[in-house]
Short mmCIF file of C-alpha atoms in Angstrom, two decimals:
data_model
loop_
_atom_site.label_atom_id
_atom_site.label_comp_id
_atom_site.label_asym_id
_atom_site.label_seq_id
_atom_site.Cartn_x
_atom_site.Cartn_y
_atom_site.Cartn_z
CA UNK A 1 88.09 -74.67 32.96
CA UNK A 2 91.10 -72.39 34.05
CA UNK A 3 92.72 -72.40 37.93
CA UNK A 4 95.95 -70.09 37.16
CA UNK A 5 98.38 -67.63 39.74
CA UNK A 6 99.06 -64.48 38.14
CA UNK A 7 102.42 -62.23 38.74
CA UNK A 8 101.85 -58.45 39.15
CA UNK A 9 102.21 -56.10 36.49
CA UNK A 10 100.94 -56.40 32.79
CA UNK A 11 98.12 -59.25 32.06
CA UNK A 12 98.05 -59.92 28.44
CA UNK A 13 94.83 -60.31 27.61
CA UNK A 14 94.27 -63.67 25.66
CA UNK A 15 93.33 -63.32 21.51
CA UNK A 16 90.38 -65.51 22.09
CA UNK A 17 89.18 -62.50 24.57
CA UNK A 18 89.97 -59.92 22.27
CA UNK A 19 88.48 -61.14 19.63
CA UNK A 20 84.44 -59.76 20.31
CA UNK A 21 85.26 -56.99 22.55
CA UNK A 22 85.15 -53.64 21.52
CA UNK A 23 86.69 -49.90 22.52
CA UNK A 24 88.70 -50.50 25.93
CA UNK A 25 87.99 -53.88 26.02
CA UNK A 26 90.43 -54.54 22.70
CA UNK A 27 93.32 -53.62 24.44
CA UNK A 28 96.00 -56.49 24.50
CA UNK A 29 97.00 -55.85 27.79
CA UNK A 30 95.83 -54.51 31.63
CA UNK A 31 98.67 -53.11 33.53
CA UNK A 32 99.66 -52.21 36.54
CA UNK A 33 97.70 -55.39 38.30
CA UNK A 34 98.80 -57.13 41.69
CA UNK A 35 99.40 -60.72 41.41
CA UNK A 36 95.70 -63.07 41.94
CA UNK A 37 94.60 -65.90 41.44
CA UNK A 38 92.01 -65.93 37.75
CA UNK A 39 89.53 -68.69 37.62
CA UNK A 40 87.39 -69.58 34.60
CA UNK A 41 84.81 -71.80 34.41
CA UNK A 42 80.99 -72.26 32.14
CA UNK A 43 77.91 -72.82 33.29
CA UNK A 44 75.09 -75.01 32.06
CA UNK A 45 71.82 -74.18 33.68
CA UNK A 46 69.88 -75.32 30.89
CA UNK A 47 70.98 -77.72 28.04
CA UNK A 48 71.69 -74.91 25.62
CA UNK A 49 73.35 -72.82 28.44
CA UNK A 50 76.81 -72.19 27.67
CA UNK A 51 78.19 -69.06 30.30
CA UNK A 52 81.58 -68.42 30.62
CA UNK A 53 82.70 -67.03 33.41
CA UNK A 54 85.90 -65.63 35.01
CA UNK A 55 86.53 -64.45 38.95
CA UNK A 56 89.92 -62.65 39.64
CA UNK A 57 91.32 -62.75 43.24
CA UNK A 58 93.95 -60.58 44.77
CA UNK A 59 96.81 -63.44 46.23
CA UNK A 60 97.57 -60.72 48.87
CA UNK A 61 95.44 -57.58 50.88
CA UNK A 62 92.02 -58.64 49.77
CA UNK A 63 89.54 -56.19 50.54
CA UNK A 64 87.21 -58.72 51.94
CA UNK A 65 84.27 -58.26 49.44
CA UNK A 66 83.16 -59.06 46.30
CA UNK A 67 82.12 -56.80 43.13
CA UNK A 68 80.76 -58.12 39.65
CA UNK A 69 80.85 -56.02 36.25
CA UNK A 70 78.28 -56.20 34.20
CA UNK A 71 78.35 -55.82 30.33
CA UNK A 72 77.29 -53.85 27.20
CA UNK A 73 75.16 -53.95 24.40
CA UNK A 74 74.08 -57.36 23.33
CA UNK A 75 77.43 -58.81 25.65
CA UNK A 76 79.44 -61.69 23.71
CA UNK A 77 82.39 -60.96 25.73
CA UNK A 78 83.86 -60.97 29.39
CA UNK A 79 84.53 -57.41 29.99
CA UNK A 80 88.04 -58.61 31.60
CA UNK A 81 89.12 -54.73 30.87
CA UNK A 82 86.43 -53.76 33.36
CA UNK A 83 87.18 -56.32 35.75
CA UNK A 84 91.11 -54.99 36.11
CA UNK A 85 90.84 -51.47 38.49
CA UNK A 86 88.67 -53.13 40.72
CA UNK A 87 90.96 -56.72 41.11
CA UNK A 88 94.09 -52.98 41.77
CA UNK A 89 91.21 -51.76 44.53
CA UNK A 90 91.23 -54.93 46.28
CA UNK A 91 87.94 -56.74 45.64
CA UNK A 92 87.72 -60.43 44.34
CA UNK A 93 85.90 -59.64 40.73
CA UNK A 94 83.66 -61.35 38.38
CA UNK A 95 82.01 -60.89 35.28
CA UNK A 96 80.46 -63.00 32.86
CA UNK A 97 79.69 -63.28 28.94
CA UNK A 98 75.88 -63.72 29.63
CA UNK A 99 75.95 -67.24 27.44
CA UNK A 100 77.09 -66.42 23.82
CA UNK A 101 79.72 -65.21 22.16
CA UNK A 102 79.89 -61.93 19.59
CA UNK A 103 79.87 -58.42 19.30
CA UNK A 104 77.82 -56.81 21.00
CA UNK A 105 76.01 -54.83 18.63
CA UNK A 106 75.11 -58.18 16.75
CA UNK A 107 71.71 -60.25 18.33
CA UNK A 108 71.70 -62.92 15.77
CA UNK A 109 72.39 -65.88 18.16
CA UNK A 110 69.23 -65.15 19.92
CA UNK A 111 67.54 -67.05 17.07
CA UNK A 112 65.80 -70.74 17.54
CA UNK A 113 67.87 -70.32 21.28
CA UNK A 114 65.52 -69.40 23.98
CA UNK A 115 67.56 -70.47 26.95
CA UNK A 116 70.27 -68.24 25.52
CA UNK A 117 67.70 -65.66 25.69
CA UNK A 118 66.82 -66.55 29.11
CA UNK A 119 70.56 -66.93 30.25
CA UNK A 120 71.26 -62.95 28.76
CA UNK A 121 68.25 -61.64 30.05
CA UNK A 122 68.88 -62.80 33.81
CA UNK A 123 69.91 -66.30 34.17
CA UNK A 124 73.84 -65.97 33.40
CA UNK A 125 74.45 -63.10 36.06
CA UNK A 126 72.37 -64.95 38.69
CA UNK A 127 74.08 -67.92 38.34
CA UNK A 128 77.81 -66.11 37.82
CA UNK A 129 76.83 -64.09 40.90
CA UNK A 130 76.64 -67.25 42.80
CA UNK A 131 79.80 -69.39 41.64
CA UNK A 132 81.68 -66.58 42.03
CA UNK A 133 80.62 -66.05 45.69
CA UNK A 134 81.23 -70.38 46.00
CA UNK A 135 85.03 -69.77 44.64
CA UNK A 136 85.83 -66.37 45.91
CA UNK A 137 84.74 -68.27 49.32
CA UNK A 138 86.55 -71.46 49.02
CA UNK A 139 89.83 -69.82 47.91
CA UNK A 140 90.45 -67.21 51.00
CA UNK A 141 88.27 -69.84 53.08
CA UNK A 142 85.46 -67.22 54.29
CA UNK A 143 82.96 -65.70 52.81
CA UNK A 144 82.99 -62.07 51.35
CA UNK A 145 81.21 -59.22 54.12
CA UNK A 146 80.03 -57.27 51.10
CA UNK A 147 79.05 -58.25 47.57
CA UNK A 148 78.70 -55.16 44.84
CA UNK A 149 77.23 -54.65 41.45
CA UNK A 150 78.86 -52.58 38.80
CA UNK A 151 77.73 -52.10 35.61
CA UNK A 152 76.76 -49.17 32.92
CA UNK A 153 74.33 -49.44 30.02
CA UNK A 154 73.45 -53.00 29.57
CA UNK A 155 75.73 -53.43 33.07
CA UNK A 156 72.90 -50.94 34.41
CA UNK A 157 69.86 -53.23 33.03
CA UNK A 158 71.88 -56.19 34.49
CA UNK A 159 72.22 -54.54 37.66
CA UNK A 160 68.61 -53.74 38.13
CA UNK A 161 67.45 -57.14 37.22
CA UNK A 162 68.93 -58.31 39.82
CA UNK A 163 67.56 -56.21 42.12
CA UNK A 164 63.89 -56.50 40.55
CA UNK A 165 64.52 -60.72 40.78
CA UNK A 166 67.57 -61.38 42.76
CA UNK A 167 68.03 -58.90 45.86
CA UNK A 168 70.09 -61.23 47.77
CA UNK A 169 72.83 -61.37 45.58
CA UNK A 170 74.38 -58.08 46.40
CA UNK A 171 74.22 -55.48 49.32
CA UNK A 172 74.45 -52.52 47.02
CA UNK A 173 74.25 -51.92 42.80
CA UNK A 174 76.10 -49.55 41.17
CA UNK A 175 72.97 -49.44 37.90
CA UNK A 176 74.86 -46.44 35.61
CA UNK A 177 72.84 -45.67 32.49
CA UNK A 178 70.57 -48.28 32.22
CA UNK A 179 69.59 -49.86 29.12
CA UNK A 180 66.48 -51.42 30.52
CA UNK A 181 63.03 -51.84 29.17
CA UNK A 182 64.81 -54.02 26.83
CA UNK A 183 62.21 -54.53 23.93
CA UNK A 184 60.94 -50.65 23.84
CA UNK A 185 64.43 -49.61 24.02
CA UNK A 186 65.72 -51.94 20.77
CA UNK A 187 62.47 -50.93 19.13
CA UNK A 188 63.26 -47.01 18.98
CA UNK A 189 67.04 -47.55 18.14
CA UNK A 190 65.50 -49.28 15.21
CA UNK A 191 63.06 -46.92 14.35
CA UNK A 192 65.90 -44.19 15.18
CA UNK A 193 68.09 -46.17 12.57
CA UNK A 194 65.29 -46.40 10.11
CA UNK A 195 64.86 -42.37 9.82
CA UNK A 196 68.52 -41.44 9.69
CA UNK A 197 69.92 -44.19 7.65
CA UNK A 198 67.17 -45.55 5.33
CA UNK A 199 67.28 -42.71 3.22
CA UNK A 200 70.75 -41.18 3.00
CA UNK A 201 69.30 -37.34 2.59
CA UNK A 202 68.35 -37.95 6.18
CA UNK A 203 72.41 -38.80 7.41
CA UNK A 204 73.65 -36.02 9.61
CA UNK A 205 77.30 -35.89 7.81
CA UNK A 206 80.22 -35.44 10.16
CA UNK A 207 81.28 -32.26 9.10
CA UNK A 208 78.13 -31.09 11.16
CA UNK A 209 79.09 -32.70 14.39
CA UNK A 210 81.10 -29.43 15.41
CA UNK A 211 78.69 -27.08 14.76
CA UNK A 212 75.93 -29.13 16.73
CA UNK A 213 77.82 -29.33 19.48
CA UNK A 214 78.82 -25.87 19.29
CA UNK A 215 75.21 -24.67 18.92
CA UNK A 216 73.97 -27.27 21.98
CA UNK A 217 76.68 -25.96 24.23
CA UNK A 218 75.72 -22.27 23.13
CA UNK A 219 72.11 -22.52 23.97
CA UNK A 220 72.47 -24.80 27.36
CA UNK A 221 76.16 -24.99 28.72
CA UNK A 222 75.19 -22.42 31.22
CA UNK A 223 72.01 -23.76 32.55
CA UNK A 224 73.38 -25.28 35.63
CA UNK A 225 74.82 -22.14 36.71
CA UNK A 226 78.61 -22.54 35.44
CA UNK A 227 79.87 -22.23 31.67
CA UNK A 228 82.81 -25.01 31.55
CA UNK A 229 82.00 -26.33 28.22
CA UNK A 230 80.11 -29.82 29.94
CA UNK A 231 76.33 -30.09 30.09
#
């Protein structure tokens, strides 16, 4: 859908990126980026497949390999923000909005869609994973030695999907804080949410948050053998 050459310095992220991404990824703008090459393109697997993806490409001192980002929460969004230190590091970089668009604290699209389900559960980074490799390939005209996962949270879950389903994709997965065991996990939160925010005598106000921490750093801070205010 996009083929485009992009200077060095400041990309401005487009609004229609901006619009479900949240923290980091709202920033208008990624600087300090060499010029590449940033393809776009959506994949249909299944009729009711709709994946975007995007693959960023240095035009100059390629790293020869390949790393893909993964997402969080419910994804709705390609993490472009994510995707811009390692395009400055020298890898060709992908990423993907797992099939749907939204924030990614909302699940509501899942409903009466279970290809969309499918495509966010594995499907979409399986089949970015391999386009990108096809493009990445075709534009410096040889393959990539090394291909790289990257991914936190639901990036983690991704990350060891792929592993669990796909382990050809990548030589070696970067799985930080994984959010897997997907339908135990959303059950707690919920049950979590239920406790604290059902009844509003249960809400920890956040006047409180200081003295928590306070206390928590008090009673374990030193545990690993150095006080330095991190647990």
């Amino acid at each position: 859908t996009l083929a485009q050459s992009v200077s060095a310095g400041t990309f401005t992220v487009p609004a229609e990126s901006r619009r479900f991404q949240r923290g980091r990824g709202a920033a208008p703008e990624i600087p300090n980026l060499p010029a590449f090459c940033r393809v776009a393109a959506t994949l249909t697997p299944s009729p009711d497949s709709n994946i975007k993806i995007e693959v960023w490409m240095p035009a100059a001192n390629w790293n020869g390999k390949f790393m893909a980002v993964g997402n969080g929460g419910f994804s709705g969004a390609i993490p472009l923000f994510a995707m811009g230190p390692m395009l400055s590091r020298g890898y060709a970089v992908a990423a993907t909005d797992t099939g749907h668009e939204g924030n990614g604290a909302d699940a509501s699209w899942v409903m009466g869609h279970p290809e969309k389900q499918i495509d966010f559960g594995y499907r979409a980074v399986h089949e970015m994973t391999l386009r990108a490799k096809q493009i990445v390939s075709g534009f410096y005209t040889t393959a990539p030695r090394f291909a790289y996962w990257n991914g936190c949270s639901s990036g983690g879950k991704q990350g060891l999907k792929e592993a669990q389903q796909f382990p050809q994709d990548y030589d070696g997965i970067i799985a930080g804080a994984p959010a897997h065991y997907w339908t135990h996990l959303m059950a707690q939160i919920l049950s979590v949410a239920q406790a604290v925010r059902k009844d509003p005598a249960s809400q920890i106000p956040q006047t409180k948050y200081a003295a928590i921490h306070s206390a928590v750093l008090a009673q374990c801070d030193a545990l690993d053998g150095v006080k330095d205010g991190l647990l």
